[in-house]
Coordinates of C-alpha atoms and ligand atoms in Angstrom, one line a residue:
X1 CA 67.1 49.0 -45.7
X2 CA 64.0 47.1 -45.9
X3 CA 63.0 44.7 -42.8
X4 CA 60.6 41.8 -43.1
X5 CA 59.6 39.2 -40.6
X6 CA 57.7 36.1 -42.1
X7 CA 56.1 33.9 -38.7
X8 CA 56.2 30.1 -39.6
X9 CA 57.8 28.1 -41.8
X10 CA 55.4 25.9 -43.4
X11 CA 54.7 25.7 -46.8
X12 CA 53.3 29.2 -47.5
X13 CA 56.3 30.7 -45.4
X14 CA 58.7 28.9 -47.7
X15 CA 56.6 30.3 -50.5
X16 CA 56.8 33.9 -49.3
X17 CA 60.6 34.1 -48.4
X18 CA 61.4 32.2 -51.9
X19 CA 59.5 34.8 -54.0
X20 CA 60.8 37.6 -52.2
X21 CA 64.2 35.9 -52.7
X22 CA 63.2 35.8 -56.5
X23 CA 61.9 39.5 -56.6
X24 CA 64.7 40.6 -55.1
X25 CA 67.6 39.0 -57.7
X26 CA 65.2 39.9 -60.5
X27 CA 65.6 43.3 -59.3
X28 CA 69.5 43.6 -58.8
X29 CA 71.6 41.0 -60.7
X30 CA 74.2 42.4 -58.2
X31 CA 72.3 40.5 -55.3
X32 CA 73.8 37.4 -56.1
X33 CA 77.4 38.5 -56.6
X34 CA 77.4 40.8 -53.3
X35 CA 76.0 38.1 -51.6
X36 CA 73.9 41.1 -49.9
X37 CA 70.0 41.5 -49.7
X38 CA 70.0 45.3 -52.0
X39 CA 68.7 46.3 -48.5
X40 CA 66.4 44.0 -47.5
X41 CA 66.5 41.2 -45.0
X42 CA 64.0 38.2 -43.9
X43 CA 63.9 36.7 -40.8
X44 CA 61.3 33.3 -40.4
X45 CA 60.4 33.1 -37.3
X46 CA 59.8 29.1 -36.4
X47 CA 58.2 27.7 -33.2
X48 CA 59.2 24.5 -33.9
X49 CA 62.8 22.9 -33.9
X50 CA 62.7 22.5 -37.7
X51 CA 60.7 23.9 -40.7
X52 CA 58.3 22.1 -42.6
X53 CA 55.3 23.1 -40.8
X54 CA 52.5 20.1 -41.1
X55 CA 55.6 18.6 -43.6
X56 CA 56.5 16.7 -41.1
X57 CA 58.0 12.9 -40.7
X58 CA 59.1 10.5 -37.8
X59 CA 60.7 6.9 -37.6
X60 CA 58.5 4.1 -36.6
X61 CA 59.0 0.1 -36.6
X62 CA 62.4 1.2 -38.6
X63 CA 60.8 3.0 -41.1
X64 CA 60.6 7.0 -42.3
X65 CA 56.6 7.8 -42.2
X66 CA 55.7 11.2 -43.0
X67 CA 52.5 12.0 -40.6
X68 CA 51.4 15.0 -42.0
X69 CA 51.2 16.6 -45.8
X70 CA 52.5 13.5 -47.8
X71 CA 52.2 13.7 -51.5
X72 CA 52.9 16.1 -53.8
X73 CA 51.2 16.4 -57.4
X74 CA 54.1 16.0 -60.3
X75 CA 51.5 19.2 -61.8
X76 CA 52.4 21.9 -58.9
X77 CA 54.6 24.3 -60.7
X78 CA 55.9 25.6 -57.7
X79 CA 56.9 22.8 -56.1
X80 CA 59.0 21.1 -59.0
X81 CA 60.9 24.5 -59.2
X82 CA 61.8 24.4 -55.8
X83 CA 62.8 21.1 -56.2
X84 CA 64.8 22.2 -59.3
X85 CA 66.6 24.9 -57.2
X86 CA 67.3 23.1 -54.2
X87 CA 68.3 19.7 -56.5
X88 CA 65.5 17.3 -54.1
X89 CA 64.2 14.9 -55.7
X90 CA 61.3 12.7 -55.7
X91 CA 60.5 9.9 -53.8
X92 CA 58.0 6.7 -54.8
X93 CA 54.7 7.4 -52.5
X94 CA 54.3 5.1 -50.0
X95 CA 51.1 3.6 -50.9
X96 CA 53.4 2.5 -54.5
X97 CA 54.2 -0.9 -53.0
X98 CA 53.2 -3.4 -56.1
X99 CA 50.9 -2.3 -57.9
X100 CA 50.4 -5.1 -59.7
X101 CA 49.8 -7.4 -56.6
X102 CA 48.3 -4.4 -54.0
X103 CA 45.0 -3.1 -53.7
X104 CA 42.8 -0.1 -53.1
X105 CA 39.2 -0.4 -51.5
X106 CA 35.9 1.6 -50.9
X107 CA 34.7 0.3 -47.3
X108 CA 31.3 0.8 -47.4
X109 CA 28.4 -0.4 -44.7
X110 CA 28.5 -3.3 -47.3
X111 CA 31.9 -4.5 -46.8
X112 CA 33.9 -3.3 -50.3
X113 CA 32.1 -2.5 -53.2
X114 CA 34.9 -1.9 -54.9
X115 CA 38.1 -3.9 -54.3
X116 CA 40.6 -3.2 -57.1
X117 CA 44.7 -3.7 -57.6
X118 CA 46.0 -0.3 -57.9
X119 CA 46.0 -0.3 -61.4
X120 CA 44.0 2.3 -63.8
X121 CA 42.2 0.3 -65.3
X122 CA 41.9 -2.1 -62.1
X123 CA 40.4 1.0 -60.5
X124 CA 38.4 2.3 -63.3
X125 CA 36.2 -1.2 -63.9
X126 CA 35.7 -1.5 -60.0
X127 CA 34.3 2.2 -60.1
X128 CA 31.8 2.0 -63.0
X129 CA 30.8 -1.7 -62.3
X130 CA 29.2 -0.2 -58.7
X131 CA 28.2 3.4 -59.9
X132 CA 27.4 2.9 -63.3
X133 CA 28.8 4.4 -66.1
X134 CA 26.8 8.1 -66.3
X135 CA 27.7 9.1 -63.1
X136 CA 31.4 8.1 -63.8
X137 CA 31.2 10.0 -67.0
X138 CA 29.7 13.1 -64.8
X139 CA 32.0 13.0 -61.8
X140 CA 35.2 12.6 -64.2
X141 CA 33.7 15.9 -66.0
X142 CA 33.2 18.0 -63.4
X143 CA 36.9 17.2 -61.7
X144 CA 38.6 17.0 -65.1
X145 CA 36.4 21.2 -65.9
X146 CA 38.5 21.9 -62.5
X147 CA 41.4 20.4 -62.7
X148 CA 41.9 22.9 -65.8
X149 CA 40.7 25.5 -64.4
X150 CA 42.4 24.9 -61.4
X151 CA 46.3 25.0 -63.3
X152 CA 45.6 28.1 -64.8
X153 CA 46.7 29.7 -61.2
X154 CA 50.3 29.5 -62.3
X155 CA 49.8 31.9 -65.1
X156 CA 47.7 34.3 -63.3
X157 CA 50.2 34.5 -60.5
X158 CA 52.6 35.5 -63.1
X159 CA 50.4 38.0 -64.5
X160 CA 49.5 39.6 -61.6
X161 CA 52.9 40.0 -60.2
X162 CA 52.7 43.6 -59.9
X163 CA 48.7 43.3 -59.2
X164 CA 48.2 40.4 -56.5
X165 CA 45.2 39.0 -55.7
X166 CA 43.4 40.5 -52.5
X167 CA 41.7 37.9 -51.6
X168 CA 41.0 34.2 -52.0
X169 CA 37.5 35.2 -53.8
X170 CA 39.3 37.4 -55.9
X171 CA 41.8 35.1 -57.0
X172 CA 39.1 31.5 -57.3
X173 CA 36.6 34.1 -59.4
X174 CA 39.9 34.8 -61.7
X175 CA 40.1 31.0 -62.3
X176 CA 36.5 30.9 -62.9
X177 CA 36.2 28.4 -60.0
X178 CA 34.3 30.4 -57.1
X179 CA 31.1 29.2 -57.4
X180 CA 32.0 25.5 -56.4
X181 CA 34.0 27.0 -53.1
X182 CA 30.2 28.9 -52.0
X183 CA 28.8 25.1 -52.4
X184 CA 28.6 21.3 -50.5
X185 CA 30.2 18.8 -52.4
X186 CA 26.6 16.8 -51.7
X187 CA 24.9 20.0 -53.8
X188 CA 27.5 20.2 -56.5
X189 CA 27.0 16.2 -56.7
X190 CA 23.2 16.9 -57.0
X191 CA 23.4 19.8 -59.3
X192 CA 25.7 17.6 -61.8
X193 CA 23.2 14.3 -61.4
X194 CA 26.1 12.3 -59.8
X195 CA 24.5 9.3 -58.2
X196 CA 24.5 8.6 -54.3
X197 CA 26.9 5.4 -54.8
X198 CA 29.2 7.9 -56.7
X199 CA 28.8 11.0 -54.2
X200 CA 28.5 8.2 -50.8
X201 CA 30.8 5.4 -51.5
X202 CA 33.4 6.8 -54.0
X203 CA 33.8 10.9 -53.8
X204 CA 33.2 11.1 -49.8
X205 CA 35.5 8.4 -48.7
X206 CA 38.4 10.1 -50.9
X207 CA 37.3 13.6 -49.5
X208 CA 37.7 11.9 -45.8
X209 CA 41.0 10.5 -46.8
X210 CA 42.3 14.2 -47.8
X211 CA 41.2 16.4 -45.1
X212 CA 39.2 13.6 -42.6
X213 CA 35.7 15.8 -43.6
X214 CA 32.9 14.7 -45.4
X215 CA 30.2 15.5 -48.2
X216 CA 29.4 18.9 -46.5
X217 CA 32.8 20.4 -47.0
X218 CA 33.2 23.4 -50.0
X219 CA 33.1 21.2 -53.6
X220 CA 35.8 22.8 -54.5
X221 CA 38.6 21.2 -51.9
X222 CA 36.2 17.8 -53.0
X223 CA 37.0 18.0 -56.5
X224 CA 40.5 19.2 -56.2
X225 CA 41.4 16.4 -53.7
X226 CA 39.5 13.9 -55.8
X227 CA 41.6 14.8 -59.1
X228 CA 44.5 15.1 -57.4
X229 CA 43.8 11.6 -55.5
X230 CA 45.9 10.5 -58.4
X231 CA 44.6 6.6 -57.6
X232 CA 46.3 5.0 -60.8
X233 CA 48.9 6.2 -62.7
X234 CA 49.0 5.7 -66.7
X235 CA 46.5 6.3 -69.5
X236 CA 48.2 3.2 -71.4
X237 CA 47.3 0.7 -68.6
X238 CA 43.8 0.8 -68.6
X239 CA 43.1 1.5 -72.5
X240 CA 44.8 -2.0 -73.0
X241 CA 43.2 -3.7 -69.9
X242 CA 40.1 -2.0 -71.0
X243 CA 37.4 -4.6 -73.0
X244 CA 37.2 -3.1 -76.5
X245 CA 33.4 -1.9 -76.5
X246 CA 33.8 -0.1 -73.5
X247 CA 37.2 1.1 -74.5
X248 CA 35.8 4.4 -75.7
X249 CA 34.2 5.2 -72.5
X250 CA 37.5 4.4 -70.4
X251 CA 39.4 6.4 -72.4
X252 CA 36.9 9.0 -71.8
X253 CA 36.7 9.0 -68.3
X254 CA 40.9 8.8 -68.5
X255 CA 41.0 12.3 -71.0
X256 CA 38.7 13.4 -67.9
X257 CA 40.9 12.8 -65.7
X258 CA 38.9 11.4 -62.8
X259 CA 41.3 8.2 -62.3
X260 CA 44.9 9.4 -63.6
X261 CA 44.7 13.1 -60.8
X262 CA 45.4 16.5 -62.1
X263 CA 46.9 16.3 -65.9
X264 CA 47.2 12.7 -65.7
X265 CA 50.5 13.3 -63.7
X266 CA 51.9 11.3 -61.0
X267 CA 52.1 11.5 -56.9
X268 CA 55.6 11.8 -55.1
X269 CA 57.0 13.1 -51.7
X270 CA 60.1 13.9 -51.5
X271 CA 63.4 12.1 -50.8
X272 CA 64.6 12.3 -47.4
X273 CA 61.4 13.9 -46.2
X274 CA 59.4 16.8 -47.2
X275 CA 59.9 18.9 -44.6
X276 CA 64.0 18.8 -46.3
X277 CA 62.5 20.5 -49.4
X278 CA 61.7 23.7 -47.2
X279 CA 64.3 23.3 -45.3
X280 CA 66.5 23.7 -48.6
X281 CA 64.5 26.2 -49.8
X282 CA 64.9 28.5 -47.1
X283 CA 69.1 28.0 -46.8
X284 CA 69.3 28.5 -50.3
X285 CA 67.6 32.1 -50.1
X286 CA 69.7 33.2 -47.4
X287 CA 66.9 33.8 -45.6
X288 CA 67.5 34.3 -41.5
X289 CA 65.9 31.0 -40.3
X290 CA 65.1 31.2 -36.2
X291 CA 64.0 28.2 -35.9
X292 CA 62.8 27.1 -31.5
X293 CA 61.5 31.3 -31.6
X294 CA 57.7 31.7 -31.4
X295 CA 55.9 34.8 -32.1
X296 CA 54.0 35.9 -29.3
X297 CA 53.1 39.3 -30.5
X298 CA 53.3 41.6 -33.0
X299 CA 52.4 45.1 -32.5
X300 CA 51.1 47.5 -35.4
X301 CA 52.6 51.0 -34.9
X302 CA 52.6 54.7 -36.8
X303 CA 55.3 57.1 -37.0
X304 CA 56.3 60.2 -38.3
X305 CA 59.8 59.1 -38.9
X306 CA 58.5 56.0 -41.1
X307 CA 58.2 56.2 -44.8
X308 CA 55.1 53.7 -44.5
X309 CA 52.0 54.1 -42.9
X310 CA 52.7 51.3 -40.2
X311 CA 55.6 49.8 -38.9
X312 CA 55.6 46.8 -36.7
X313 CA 57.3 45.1 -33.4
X314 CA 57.3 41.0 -33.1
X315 CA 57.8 39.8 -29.9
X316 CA 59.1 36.5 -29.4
X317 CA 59.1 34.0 -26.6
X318 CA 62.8 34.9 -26.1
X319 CA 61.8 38.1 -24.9
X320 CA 63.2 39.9 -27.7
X321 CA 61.2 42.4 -29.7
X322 CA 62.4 43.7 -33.3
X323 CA 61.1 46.0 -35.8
X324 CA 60.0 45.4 -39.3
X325 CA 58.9 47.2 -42.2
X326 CA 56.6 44.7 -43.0
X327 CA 55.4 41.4 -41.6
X328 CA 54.1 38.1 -43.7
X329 CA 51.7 35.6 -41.4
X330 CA 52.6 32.5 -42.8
X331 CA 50.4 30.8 -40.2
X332 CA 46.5 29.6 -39.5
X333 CA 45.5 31.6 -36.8
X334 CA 43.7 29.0 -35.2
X335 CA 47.2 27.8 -34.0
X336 CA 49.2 30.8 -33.6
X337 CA 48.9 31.9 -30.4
X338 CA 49.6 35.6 -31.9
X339 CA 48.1 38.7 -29.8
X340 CA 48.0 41.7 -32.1
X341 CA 47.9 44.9 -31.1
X342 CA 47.2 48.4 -33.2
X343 CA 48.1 51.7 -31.1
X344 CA 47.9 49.8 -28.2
X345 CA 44.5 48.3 -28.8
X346 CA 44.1 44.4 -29.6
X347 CA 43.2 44.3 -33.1
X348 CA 40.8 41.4 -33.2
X349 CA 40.5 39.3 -36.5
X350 CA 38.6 36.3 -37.1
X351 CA 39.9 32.9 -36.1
X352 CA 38.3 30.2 -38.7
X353 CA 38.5 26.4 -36.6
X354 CA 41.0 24.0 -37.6
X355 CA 40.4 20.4 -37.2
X356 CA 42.0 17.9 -34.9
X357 CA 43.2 14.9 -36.8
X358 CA 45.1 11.6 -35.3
X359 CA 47.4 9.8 -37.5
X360 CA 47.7 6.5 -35.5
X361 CA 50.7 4.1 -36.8
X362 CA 50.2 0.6 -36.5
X363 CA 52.7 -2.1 -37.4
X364 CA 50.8 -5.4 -37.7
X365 CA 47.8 -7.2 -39.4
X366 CA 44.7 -5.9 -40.4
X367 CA 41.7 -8.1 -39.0
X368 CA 39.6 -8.7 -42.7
X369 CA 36.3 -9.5 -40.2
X370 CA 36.5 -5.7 -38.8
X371 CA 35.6 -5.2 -43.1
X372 CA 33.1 -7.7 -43.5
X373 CA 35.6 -10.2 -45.3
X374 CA 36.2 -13.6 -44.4
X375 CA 38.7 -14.5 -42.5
X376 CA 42.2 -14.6 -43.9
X377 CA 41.0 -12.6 -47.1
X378 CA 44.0 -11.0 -48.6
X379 CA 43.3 -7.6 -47.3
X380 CA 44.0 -4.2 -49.5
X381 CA 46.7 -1.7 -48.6
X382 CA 44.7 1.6 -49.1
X383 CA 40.9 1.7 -48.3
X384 CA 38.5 4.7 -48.8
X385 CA 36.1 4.5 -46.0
X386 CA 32.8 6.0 -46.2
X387 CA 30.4 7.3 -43.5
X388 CA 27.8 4.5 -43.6
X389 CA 30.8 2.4 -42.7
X390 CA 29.9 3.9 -39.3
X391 CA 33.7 3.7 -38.9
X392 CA 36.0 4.9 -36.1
X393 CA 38.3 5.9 -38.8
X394 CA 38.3 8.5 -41.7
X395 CA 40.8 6.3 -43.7
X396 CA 43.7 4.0 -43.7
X397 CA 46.4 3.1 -45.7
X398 CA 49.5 1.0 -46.1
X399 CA 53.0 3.1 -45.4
X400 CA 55.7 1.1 -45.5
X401 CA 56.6 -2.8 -44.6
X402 CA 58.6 -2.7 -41.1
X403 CA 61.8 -4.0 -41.4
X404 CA 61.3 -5.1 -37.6
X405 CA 58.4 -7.1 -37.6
X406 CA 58.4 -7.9 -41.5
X407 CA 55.2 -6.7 -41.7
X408 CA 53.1 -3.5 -42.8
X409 CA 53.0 -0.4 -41.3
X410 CA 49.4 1.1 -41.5
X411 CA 48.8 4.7 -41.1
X412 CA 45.4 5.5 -39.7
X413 CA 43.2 8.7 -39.6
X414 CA 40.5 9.9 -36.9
X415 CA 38.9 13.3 -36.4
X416 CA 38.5 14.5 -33.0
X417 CA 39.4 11.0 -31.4
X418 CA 42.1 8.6 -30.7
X419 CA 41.2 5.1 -31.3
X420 CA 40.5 3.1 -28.3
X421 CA 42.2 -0.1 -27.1
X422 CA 39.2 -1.9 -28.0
X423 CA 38.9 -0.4 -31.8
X424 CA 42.7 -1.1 -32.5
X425 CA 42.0 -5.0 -31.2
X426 CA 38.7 -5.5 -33.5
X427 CA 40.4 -3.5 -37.0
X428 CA 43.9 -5.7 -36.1
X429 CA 44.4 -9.3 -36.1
X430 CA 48.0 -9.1 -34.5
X431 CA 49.7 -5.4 -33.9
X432 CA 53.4 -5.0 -33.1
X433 CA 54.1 -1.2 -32.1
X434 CA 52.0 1.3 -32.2
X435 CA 52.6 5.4 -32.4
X436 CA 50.1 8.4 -32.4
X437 CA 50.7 11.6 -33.6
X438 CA 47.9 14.1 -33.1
X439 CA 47.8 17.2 -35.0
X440 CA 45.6 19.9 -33.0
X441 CA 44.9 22.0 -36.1
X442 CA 45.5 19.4 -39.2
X443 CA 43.1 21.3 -41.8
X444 CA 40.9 24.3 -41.8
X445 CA 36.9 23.0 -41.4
X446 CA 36.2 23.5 -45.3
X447 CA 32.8 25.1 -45.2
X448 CA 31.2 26.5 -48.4
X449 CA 30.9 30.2 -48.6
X450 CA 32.1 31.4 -45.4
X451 CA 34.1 34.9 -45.1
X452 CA 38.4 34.6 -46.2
X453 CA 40.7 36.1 -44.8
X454 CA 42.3 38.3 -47.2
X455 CA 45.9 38.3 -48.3
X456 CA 46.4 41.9 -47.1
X457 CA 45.5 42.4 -43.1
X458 CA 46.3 46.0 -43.2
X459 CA 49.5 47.8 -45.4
X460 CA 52.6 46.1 -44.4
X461 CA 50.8 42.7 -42.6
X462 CA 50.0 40.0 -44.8
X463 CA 48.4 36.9 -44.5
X464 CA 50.1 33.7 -46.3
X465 CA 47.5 31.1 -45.7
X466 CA 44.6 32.9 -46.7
X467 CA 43.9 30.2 -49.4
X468 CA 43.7 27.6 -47.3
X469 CA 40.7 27.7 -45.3
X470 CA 38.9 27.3 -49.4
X471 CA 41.8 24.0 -50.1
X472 CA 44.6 22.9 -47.8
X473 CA 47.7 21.5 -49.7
X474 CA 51.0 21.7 -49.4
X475 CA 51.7 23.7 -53.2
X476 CA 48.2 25.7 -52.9
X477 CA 49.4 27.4 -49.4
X478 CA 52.9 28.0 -51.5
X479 CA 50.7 29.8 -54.0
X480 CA 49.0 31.3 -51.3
X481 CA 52.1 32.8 -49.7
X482 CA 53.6 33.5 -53.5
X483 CA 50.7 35.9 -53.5
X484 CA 50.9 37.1 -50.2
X485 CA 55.0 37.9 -50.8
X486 CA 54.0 40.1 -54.1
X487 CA 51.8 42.3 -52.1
X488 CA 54.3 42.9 -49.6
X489 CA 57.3 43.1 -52.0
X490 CA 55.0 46.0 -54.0
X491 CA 54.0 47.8 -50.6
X492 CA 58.0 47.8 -50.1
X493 CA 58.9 48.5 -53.9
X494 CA 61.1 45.7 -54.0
Ligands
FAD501 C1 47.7 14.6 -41.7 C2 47.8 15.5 -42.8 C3 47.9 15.0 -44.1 C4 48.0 15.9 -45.2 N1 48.2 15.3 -46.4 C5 48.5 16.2 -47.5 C6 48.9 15.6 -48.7 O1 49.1 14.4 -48.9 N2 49.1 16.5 -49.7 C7 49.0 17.9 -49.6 O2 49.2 18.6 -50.5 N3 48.6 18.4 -48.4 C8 48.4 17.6 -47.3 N4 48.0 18.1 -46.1 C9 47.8 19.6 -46.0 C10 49.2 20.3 -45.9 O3 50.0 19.6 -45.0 C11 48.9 21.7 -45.4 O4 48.0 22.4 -46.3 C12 50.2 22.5 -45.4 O5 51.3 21.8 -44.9 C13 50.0 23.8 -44.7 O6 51.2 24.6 -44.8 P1 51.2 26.1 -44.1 O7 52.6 26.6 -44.3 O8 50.1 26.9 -44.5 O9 51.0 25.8 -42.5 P2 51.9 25.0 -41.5 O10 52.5 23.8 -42.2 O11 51.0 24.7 -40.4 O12 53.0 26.0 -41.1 C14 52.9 27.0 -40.2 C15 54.2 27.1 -39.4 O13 54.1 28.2 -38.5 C16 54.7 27.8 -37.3 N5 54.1 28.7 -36.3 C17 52.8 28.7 -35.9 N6 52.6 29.7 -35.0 C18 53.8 30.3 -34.8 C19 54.3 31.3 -34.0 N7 53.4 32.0 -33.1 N8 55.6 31.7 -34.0 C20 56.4 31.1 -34.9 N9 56.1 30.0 -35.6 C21 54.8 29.7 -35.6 C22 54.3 26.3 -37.1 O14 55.2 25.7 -36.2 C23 54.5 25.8 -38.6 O15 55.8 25.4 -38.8 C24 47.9 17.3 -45.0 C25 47.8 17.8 -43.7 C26 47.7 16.9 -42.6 C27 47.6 17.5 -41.3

């Protein structure tokens, strides 16, 4: 009998349990008819009242917002065969109202620079008409050389499924892709001869809108986030729109990739809410699912008795204390709370900082003046904002139209900081309801070449998120824990 305890069910503990789950009825067809484990069980351990993790949603002005991880990529493998196995299916994004009458904008200490519908090729004029056409051509390049190299995780996973990676370094040096996690986005901008309106008013604002950090952050996270930004959403669209000299170059910067996201596929969340995906996932694997149980300790022990070299006791608020063969950390440390002890010692590990981010709702009518438009200028429903906007805000975007107030619903970010009375009355011409949600640990601080984590804490404890303090997204951390369930599945000889 095999006992494992994953702690937290996010989207790398959903990974984990699902690819032991799969291990396990690779192993012994008889798993499914027996309806047994062949031995092994899994308890996740949830602090929270549901899963989901930072999947999360609430209702507001009579609408379903999701406030934290919102949109999926249609190229994460993982997550379209979760989807596949649970039978979820997609949802339109909620920044999808019309594209045809909706915009997008780069807010800029100039006002907009760019101000396009939501179209490709809408999008892909505004772009090059601000930065010029060579440091398009560049920045599409460089994400569309990631993107690539980027999708190729799938088939390593599979590959080594009997060898996991160790650690995140191991694993981005695999892909070919380590050198642009040791280095600034502003550097790997420089070192490709990407302009400042490119690297200022374009690639930063979308790298504020992903994880509410700037140019400084690891260029890998910037490029991944800028491919997957996914801000249009057909090749076909823009070569027609496009004039026919320029044609060629459109297409060119569409085969790159830079406007259509990772393999010119398509953004979704999920119907119903995300956090129902993992929540599927997890029934579906008959996994043990406490959810209101937080992990207080875990202590690392040695016995003769024990076929492994460790064996290990989690403690939960409840006050009850069980043992496991193995244990799967499927949570950032940073938020944990977790005291670990080894032979009765506190076994110290590095706690990278996470980042407090606000997502403030707001049902009403953005004030065009607070942009530097003229008054009662038709004003977009997603805008980019960049740091010389000198902004209180990292980004903000249209969510929904409130069936209360018949108006939109605008979901704001801000790092660090609520936004004061005083802010909310200059950005907003009228506001109906408003709603905060702070996340105290919303995304690891992304710098370049610090120290991960590795997947492996000692034989038997394993660490599912290590991937994210290089990228946080919802399918990289289920890679990540994917990775982190193979170890610990081999270590067991499952
Ligand atoms: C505002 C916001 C917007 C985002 N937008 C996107 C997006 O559009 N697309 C995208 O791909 N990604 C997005 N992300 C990032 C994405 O949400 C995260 O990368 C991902 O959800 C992290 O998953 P995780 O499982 O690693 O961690 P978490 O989701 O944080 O899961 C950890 C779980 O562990 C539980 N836990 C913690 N400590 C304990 C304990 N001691 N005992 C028991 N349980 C515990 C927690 O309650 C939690 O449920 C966004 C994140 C935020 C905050």
């Amino acid at each position: 009998m095999n006992k494992i305890a994953i702690i937290g069910g996010g989207a790398a503990g959903t990974g984990a349990a699902w690819q032991l789950y799969k291990r396990l009825v690779q192993k012994n067809n008889a798993f499914i008819a027996n309806d047994g484990r062949d031995n092994t069980s899994i308890t996740l351990y949830e602090r929270n009242s549901r899963v989901g993790g930072r999947a999360q949603g609430l209702t507001f002005a009579g609408c379903n917002i999701e406030v934290g991880g919102v949109l999926f990529h249609s190229s994460g493998k993982l997550t379209s065969e979760m989807m596949q196995f649970t039978g979820c299916k997609k949802g339109a994004p909620p920044f999808a109202i019309n594209e045809k009458t909706d915009c997008c904008a780069f807010f800029t200490s100039a006002g907009f620079p760019v101000n396009a519908r939501t179209s490709m090729a809408s999008m892909a004029s505004g772009i090059v008409k601000h930065v010029g056409i060579a440091s398009s051509l560049r920045a599409a390049s460089a994400a569309s050389k990631i993107a690539k190299q980027y999708e190729e995780i799938y088939d390593q996973l599979i590959w080594r499924e009997r060898d996991p990676f160790k650690t995140p370094d191991e694993l981005f040096d695999a892909l070919g892709l380590l050198e642009p996690t040791r280095i600034s986005c502003e550097q790997y901008l420089l070192n490709n001869s990407i302009n400042e309106r490119m690297a200022y008013d374009i690639v930063e604002p979308m790298a504020r809108s992903t994880y509410n950090q700037g140019r400084e952050i690891n260029a890998l996270a910037s490029l991944v986030g800028l491919a997957g930004a996914g801000l249009a959403k057909g090749n076909a669209e823009l070569a027609g729109a496009a004039a026919p000299k320029k044609k060629m170059l459109f297409q060119s910067l569409i085969n790159n990739n830079l406007f259509s996201g990772l393999s010119n596929g398509s953004l979704f969340v999920i119907d119903g809410g995300n956090w129902t995906l993992y929540d599927k996932v997890l029934r579906l694997s008959d996994v043990d699912v406490r959810t209101l149980t937080k992990v207080d300790k875990i202590t690392i022990f040695s016995t003769p008795e024990s076929k492994h070299p460790y064996n290990f006791r989690v403690l939960s608020r409840d006050g009850i204390v069980t043992e496991y063969d193995a244990v799967i950390l499927a949570a950032p440390l940073a938020l944990a709370d977790i005291q670990i002890d080894l032979d009765g010692r506190p076994f110290v590990l590095p706690i990278h900082p996470y980042l407090e981010v606000q997502s403030t709702l707001v049902a009403g009518e953005l004030n065009p003046e607070f942009f530097k438009q003229a008054a009662g200028t038709p004003m977009p429903n997603t805008i980019f904002v960049a740091s010389s906007a000198n902004s209180p805000f990292n980004h903000i975007s249209s969510v929904g139209i409130s069936p209360n107030y018949n108006c939109r619903i605008y979901k704001i970010f801000s790092a660090n900081r609520s936004l004061t009375e005083e802010e909310l009355t200059n950005i907003f011409n009228k506001v109906h309801e408003i709603q905060t949600h702070v996340w105290r640990g919303a995304y690891p601080v992304l710098t370049p070449g610090i120290r991960h984590l590795p997947f492996q804490i000692i034989p038997g404890l394993y660490f599912a998120n290590a991937l994210e303090t290089m990228v946080s997204l919802l399918e990289l951390e289920t890679i990540s824990g994917t990775n982190a369930a193979n170890l610990c599945a081999n270590y067991l000889g499952l």
